[in-house]
XYZ file of C-alpha atoms in Angstrom:
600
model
C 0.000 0.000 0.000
C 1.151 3.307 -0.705
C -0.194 4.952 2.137
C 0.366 2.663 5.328
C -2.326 1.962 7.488
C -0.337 3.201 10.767
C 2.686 4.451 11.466
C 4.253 0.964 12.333
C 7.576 2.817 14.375
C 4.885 4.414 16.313
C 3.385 1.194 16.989
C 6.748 -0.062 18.104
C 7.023 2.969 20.404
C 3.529 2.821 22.006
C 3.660 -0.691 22.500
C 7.555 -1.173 24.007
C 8.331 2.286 24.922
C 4.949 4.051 25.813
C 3.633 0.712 27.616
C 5.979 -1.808 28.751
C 4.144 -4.782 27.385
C 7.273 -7.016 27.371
C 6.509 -6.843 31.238
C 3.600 -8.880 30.704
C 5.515 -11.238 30.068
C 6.481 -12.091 33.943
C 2.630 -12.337 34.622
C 1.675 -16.523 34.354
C -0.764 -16.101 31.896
C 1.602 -14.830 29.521
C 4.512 -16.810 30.534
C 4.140 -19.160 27.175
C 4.006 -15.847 25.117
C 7.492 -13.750 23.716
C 7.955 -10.275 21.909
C 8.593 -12.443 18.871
C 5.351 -14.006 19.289
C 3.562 -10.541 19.693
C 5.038 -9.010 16.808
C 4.371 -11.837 14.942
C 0.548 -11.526 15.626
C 0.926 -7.890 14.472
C 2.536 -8.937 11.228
C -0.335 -10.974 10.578
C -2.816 -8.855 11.406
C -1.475 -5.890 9.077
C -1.433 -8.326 6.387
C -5.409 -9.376 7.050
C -6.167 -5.928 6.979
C -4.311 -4.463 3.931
C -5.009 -8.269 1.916
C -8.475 -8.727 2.841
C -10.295 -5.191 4.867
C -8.459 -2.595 2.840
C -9.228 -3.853 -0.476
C -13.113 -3.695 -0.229
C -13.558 -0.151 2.019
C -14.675 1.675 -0.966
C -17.008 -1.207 -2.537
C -18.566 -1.574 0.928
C -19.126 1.758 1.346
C -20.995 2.008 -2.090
C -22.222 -1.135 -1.755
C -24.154 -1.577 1.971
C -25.940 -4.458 2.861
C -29.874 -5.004 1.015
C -32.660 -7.018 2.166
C -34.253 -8.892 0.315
C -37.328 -11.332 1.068
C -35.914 -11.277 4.647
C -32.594 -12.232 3.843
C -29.280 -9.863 4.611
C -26.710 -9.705 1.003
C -23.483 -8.538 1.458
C -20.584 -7.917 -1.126
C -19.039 -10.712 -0.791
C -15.519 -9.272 0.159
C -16.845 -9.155 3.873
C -17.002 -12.517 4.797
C -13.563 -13.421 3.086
C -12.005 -10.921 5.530
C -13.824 -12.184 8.386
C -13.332 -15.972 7.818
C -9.114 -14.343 7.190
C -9.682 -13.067 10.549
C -11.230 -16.264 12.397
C -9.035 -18.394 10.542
C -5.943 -16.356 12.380
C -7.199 -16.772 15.383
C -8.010 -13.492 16.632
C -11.788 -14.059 17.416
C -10.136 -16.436 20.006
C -7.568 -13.929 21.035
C -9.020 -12.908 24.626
C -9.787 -17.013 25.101
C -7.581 -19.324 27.493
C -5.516 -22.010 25.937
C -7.779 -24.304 27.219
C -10.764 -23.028 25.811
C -9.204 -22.589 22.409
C -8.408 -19.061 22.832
C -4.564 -17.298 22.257
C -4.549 -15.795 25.516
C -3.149 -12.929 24.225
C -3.079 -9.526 26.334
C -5.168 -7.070 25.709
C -3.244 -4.443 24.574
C -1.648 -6.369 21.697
C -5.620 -7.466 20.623
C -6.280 -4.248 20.466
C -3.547 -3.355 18.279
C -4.654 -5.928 15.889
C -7.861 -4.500 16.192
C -6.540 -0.918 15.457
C -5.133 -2.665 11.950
C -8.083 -3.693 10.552
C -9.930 -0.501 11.904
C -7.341 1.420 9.925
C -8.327 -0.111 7.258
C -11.965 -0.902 6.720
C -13.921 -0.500 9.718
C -17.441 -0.948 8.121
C -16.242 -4.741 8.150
C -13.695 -4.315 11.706
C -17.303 -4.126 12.934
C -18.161 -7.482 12.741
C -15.241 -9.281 14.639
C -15.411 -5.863 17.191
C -18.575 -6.927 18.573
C -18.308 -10.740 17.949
C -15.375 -10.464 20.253
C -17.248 -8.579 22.846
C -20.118 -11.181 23.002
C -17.619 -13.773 23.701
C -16.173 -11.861 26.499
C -19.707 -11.436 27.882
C -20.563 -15.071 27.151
C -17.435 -15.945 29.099
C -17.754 -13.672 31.800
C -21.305 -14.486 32.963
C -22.375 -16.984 31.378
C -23.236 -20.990 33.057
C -21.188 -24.036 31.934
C -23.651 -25.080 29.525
C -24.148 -21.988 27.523
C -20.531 -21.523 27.312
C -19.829 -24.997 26.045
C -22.926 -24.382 23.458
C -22.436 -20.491 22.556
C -18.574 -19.488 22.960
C -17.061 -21.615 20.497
C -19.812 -20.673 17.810
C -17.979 -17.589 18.157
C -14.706 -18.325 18.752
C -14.261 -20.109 15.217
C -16.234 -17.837 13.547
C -19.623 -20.104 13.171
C -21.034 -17.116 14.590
C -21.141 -13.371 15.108
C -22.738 -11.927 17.929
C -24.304 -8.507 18.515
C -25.651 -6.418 21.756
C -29.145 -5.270 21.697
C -29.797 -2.429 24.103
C -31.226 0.395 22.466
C -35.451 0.702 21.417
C -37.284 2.468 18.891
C -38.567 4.956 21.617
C -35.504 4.641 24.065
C -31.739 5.317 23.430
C -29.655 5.998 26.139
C -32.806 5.420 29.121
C -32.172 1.914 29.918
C -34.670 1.370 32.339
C -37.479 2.221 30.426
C -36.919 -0.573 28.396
C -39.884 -2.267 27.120
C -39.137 -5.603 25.625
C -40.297 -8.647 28.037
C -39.139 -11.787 28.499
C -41.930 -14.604 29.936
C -40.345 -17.629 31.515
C -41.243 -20.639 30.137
C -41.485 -24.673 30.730
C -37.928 -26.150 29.960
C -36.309 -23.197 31.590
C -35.796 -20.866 28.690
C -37.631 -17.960 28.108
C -39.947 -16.443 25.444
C -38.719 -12.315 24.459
C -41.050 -10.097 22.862
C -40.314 -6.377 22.027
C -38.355 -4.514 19.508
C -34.639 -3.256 18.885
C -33.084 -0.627 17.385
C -30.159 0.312 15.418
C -28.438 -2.917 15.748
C -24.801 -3.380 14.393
C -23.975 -6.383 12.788
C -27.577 -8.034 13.380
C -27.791 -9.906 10.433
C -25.753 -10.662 7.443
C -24.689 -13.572 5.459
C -20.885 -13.970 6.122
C -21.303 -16.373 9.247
C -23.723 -19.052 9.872
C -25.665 -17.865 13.048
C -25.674 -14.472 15.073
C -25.986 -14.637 18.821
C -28.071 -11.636 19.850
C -27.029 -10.666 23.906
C -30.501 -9.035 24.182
C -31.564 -6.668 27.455
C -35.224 -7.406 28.494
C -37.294 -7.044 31.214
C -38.952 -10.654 33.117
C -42.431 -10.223 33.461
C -43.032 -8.940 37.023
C -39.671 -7.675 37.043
C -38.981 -3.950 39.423
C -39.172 -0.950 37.542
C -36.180 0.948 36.127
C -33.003 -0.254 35.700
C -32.674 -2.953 38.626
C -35.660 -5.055 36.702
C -33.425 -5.627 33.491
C -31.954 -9.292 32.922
C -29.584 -10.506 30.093
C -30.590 -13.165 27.330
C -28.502 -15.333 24.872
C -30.874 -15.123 21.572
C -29.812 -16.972 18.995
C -30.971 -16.133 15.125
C -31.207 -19.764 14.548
C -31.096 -22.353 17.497
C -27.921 -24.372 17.889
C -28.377 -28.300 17.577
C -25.619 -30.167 19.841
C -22.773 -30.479 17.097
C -22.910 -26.569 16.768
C -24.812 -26.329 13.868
C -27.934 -23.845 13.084
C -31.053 -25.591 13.980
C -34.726 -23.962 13.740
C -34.902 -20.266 12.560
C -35.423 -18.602 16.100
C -38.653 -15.709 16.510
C -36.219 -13.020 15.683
C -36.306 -11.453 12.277
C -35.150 -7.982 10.769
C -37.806 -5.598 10.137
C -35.676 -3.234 8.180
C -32.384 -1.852 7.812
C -30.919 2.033 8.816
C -28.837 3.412 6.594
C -26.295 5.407 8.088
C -23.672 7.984 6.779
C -20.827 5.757 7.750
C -20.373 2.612 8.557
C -22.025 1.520 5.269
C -20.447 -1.915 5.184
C -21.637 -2.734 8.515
C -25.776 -3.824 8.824
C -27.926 -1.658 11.055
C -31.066 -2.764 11.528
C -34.194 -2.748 13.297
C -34.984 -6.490 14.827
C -38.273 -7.827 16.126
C -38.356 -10.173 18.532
C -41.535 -12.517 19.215
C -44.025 -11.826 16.231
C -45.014 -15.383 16.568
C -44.746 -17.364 19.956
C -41.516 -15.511 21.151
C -38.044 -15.555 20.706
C -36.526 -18.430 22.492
C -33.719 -16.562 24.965
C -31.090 -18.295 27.789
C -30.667 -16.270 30.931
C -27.223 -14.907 31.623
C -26.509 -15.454 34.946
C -29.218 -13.726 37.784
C -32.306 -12.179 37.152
C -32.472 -8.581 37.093
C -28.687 -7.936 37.083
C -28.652 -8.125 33.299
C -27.362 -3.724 33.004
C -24.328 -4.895 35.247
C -23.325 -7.173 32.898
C -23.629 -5.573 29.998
C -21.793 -2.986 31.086
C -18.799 -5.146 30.569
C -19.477 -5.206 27.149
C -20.385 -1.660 26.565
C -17.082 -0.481 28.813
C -15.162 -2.629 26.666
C -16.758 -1.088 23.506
C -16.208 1.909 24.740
C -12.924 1.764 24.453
C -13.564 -0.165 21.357
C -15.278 2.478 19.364
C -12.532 5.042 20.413
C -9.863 2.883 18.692
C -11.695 2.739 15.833
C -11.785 6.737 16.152
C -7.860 6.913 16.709
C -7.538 4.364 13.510
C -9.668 6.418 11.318
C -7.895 9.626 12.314
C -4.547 8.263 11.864
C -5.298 7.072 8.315
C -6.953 10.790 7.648
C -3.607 11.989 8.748
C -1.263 9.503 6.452
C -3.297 10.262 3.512
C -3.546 14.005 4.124
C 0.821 13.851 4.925
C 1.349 11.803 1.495
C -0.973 14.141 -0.470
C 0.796 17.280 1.489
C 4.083 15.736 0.421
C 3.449 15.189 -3.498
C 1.046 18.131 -4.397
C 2.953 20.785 -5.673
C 1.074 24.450 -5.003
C 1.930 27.522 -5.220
C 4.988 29.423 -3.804
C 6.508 30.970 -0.576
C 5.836 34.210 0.396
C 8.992 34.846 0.119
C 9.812 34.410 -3.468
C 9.749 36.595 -5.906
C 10.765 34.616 -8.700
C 7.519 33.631 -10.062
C 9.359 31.407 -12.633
C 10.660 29.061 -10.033
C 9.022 25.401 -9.406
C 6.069 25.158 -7.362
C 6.546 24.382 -3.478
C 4.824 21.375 -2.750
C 2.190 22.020 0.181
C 4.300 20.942 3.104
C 6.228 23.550 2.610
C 3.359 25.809 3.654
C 3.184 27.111 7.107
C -0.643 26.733 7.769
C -0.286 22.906 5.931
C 2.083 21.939 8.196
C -0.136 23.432 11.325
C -2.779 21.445 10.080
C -0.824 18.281 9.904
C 0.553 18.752 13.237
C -2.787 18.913 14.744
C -4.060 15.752 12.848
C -0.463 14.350 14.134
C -1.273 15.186 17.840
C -4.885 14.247 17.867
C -4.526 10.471 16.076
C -1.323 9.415 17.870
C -2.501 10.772 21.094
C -5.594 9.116 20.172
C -4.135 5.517 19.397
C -2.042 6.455 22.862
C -4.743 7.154 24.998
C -6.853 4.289 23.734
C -3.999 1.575 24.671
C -3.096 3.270 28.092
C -6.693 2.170 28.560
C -6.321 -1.191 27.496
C -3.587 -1.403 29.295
C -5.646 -0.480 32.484
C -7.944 -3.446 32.109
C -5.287 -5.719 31.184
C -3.694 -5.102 34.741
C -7.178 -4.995 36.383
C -7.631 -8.569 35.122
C -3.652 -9.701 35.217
C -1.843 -7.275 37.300
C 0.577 -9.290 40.099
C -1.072 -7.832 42.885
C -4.903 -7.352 44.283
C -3.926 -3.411 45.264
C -2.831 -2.820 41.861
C -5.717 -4.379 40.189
C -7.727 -2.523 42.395
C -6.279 0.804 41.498
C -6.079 0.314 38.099
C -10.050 -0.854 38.102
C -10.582 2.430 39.650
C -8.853 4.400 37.280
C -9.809 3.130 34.681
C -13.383 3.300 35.898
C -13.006 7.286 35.807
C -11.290 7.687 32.647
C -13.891 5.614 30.337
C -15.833 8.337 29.695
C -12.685 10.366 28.543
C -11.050 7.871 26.733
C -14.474 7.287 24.201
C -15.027 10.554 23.889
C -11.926 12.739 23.520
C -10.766 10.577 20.407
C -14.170 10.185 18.618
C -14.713 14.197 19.170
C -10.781 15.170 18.270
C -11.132 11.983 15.200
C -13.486 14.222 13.616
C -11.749 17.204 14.125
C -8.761 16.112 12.400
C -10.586 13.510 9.387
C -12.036 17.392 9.013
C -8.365 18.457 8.682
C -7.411 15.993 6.278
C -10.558 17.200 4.040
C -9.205 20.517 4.092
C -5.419 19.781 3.244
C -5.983 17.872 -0.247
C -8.208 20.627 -0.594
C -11.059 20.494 -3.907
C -10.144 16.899 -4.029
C -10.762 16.038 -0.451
C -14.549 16.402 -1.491
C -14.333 13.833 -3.747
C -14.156 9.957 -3.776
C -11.155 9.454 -5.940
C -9.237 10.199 -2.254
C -10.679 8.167 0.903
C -11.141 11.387 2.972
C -14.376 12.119 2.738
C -15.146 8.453 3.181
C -12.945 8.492 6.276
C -15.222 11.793 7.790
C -18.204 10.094 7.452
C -17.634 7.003 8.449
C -15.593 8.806 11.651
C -18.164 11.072 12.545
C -20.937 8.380 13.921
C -18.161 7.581 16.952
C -19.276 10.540 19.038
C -22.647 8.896 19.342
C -21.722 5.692 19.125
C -21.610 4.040 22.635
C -23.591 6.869 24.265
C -23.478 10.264 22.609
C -20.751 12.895 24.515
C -23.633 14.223 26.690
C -23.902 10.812 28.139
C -20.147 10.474 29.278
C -19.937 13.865 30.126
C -22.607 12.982 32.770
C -21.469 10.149 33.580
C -17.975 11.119 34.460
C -19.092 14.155 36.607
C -22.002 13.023 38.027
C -21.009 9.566 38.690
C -17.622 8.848 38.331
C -15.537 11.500 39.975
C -17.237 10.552 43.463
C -17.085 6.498 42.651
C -15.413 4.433 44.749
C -15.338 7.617 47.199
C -13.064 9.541 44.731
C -10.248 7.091 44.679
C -10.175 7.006 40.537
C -9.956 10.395 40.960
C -7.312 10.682 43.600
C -5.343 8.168 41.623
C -5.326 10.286 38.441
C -4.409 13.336 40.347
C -1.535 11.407 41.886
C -0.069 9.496 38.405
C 0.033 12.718 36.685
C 1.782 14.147 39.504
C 4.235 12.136 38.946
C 4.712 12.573 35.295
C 5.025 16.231 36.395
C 7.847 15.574 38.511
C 9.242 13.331 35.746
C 9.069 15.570 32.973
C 10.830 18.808 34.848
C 14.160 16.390 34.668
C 13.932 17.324 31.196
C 15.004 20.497 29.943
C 12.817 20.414 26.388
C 9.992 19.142 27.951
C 10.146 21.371 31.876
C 7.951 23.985 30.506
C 5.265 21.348 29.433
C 5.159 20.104 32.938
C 4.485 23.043 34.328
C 1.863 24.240 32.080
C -0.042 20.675 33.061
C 0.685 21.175 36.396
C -0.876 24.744 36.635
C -3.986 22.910 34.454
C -4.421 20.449 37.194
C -4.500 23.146 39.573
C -7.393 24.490 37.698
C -9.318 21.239 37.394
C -9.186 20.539 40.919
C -10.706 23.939 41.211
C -13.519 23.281 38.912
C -14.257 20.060 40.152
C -14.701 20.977 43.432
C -17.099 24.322 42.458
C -18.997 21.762 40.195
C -19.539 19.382 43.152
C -20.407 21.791 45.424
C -23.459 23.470 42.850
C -24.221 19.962 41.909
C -25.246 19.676 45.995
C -27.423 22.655 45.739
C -29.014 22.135 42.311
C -28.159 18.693 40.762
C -29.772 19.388 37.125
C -28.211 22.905 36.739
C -24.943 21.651 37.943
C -24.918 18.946 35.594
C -25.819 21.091 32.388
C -22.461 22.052 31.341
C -21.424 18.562 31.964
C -20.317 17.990 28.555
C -18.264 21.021 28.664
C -16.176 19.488 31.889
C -15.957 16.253 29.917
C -13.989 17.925 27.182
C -11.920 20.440 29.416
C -10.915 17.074 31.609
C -10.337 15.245 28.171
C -7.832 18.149 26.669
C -5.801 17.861 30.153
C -5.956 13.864 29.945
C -4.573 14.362 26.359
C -1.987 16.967 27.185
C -1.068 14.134 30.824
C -0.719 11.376 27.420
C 1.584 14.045 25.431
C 3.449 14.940 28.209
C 4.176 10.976 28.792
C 5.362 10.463 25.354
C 7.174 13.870 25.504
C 9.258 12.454 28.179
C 9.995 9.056 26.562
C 11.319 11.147 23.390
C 13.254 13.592 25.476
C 15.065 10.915 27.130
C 15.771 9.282 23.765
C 17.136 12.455 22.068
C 19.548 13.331 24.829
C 21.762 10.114 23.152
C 23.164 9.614 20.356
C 20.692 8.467 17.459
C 20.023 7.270 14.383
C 19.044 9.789 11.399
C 15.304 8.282 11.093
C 15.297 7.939 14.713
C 16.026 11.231 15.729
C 13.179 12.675 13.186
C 10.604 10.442 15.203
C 11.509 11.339 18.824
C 11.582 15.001 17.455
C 8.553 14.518 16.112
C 6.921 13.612 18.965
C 8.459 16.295 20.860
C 7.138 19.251 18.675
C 3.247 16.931 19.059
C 3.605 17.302 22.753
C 4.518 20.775 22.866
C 2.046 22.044 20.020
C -0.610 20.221 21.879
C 0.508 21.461 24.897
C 0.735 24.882 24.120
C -1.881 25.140 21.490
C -4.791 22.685 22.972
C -4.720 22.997 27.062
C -5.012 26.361 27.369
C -8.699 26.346 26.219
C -9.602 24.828 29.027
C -9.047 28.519 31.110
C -12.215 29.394 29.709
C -14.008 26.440 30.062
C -12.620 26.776 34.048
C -14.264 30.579 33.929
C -17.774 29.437 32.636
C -18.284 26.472 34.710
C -16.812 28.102 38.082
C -18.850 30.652 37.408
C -21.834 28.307 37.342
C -23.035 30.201 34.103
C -26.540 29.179 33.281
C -27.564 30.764 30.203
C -27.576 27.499 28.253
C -29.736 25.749 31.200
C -32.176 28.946 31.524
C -32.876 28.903 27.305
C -36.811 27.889 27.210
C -38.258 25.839 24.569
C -40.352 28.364 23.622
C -37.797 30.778 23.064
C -36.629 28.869 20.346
């Protein structure tokens, strides 16, 4: 490919320098695994994607799934990259040995997922959530469901899906209104109706297994009444095989701006005598459960964001590098050979901000993986406590910043190949529309901004909190060692200062007036996400400062330099906004809150 799909010395860097995932090694349940054996798993994962997910991303796009007579057609394409993927494993990856699985750590899955993201994530879709139902299935499920369910999945016999969201409800879990009626032999009968569904039906795997949120007849109201059901779109027979069509059809498909390759769909459950469903686990505990899947696609969704930004930013940087336009300012000789557009001053600004915002991106994403991997895997029970914790608190931040800063910069990219970034001969415009449904994917920015100040700053008494406050502390203390980097410590030490501040005026209006302390919510989710970007920069800005104060090699030295002028420009471009975000919401200004309907 002429344009690479990531920036594979950054992925090196991230991976070995950034995160010390050779450490993982010392933990047991890597103990079989090597570097060798990592990388090699990366190797073959950038050769599934550019083989078998790049070479369809346009086709899909123009192509997106029909249905016809009740039946789901794909291009083709799709289900030769996602039998490539099964075949390699990787639907296995999170698995134990035992079980089949590669037992591979989660940050180097979720490299291989930011691969095939990179390159075609209208089909990355389909092993993204198939993945995630496993882990659910694993998690919570009995014995006997995940002897009949988990290798379905595993192999790649079936893709799985979650169905939370309703025609009439989105984000409102507990006003949920498909039931579930025990019945008989155990199993239970689910009527109601979902709504935009990813990857609910198709035609490149044999079966879907739909992890479906319902309420039990009788159940309490709200949220504590909602249980968890395995619903398969065909019933398994006991060799594995698809059995009798299940009471869950597609009643029509969305089509969305992005995405394209991936089916959306609208599924009815129980027009007949009910969809058969298996109960996960308890009654009524179904929303903690599933939050394990939706965390993990949180997380998910933003490294599809970082992946789609990145390749916005290698496309826009190989354009930048070949278009010749125009001339300096400087010259006078209007005779002389065109400049090519990196040489321009407000080009190169623009690529520098798509630099900072994808690689800080892909960064922040795996510093969270790396926080569940040691929540699951870390030596001792303090540590994965604390990480837990953390990474508890930073959830919100970690979807959001990268799907709202992914847009930002696939914008960027649009603007830097200029007339020709509106059309499709170049992949940017593709890229912007298929990046800009990850702000609302996984609960729209409202939602996390919510969520993180009205429930996670004061979970777990604060601790997430305190341990944030107390790792970038560090960093701080770190990073003043380092002459290039000293004034970039103290800038993010003097924004911490001013968080701290606005956190504590927020809680204390939130006690006096929940709903109007909450309404600027969204703007404290992105002032705490620009300081948790600028904590990430500052990280990799020591790393590189370290590196550069030795001797080098020539391609070396560009990249540590390189990620020294991200850090600073983000730094000392991007933080300081967050002074007058501090202003308004210290201020408690309300004039958003007090705007009446009417005045509209």
């Amino acid at each position: 490919m002429s344009v690479p799909l990531l920036n594979d010395r950054d992925v090196e860097f991230l991976l070995y320098e950034f995160l010390d995932t050779e450490k993982l090694l010392e933990r047991p349940r890597y103990s079989e695994h090597s570097r060798e054996i990592f990388d090699a798993s990366l190797r073959t994962a950038k050769t599934i994607a550019e083989k078998y997910f790049a070479n369809h991303l346009v086709e899909g796009d123009e192509n997106e799934p029909t249905l016809e007579n009740g039946i789901v057609k794909m291009i083709p394409e799709t289900k030769v990259a996602w039998d490539a993927f099964a075949n390699a494993g990787f639907l296995a990856a999170h698995q134990d040995y035992e079980e089949g699985g590669m037992q591979m750590p989660e940050v180097i899955f979720r490299m291989v997922m930011a691969y095939v993201n990179a390159a075609n994530i209208g089909t990355a879709a389909y092993p993204f959530v198939a993945t995630g139902s496993a882990n659910l299935i694993r998690a919570f499920g009995s014995v006997e469901q995940k002897a009949k369910f988990l290798t379905l999945i595993m192999d790649g016999r079936s893709n799985g899906t979650m169905c939370l969201t309703e025609p009439g409800q989105g984000s409102a879990l507990g006003d949920i209104t498909t039931m579930a009626a025990p019945a008989d032999d155990g199993t239970y009968r689910v009527f109601g109706q979902k709504m935009f569904i990813s990857c609910a039906d198709h035609d490149i795997a044999g079966n879907v297994i739909h992890m479906v949120l319902a309420k039990i007849k009788g159940a309490p109201p709200g949220v504590k009444g909602i249980s968890l059901f395995i619903v398969p779109k065909f019933l398994v027979n006991d060799d594995g095989s698809p059995g009798e069509r299940n009471d869950v059809v597609v009643a029509g498909l969305n089509h969305k701006m992005g995405y394209r390759n991936t089916t959306n769909a609208a599924l009815n459950f129980g027009e007949k005598d009910g969809a058969i469903g298996y109960l996960v686990g308890e009654a009524n505990k179904g929303l903690g459960y599933m939050f394990q899947m939706m965390n993990e696609a949180r997380i998910g969704v933003a490294l599809g964001a970082a992946a789609i930004a990145y390749q916005g930013f290698n496309h826009s940087l190989d354009y930048a590098r070949q278009r010749p336009q125009g001339r300096l300012a400087s010259c006078k000789d209007q005779l002389s050979p065109q400049v090519m557009l990196v040489e321009h001053a407000d080009v190169r600004r623009l690529l520098l901000a798509q630099k900072a915002y994808s690689e800080g991106s892909l960064a922040m994403c795996l510093f969270g993986s790396s926080l569940f991997e040691n929540q699951n895997s870390a030596p001792t029970q303090e540590l994965r406590t604390r990480n837990t914790q953390l990474l508890d608190l930073l959830t919100p931040v970690i979807k959001s910043w990268p799907s709202k800063y992914g847009c930002i910069s696939n914008d960027m990219a649009i603007q830097i190949l200029g007339g020709a970034g509106y059309t499709r001969e170049y992949p940017v415009e593709q890229l912007y529309r298929d990046q800009r449904l990850n702000p609302i994917h996984e609960g729209a920015e409202a939602i996390h901004g919510l969520d993180l100040l009205g429930r996670k700053l004061s979970l777990y008494g604060g601790a997430g909190y305190q341990f944030f406050k107390e790792d970038v502390a560090q960093d701080i203390a770190k990073a003043k060692d380092f002459e290039p980097i000293k004034n970039l410590a103290g800038k993010l030490e003097n924004a911490m200062d001013v968080l701290e501040k606005t956190t504590q005026s927020l809680q204390q209006q939130m006690g006096v007036d929940i709903d109007r302390g909450l309404a600027n919510a969204t703007v404290y989710l992105d002032m705490f996400g620009r300081i948790v970007g600028a904590w990430i920069w500052l990280k990799q800005g020591i790393i590189a400062a370290e590196a550069l104060s030795s001797s080098l090699h020539e391609s070396d030295e560009h990249f540590y330099r390189g990620k020294l002028q991200a850090a600073n420009y983000y730094i000392e471009w991007e933080l300081p906004a967050i002074e007058q975000y501090a202003e308004l919401l210290q201020a408690g200004n309300s004039v958003p809150f007090e705007m009446q309907d009417e005045w509209f």
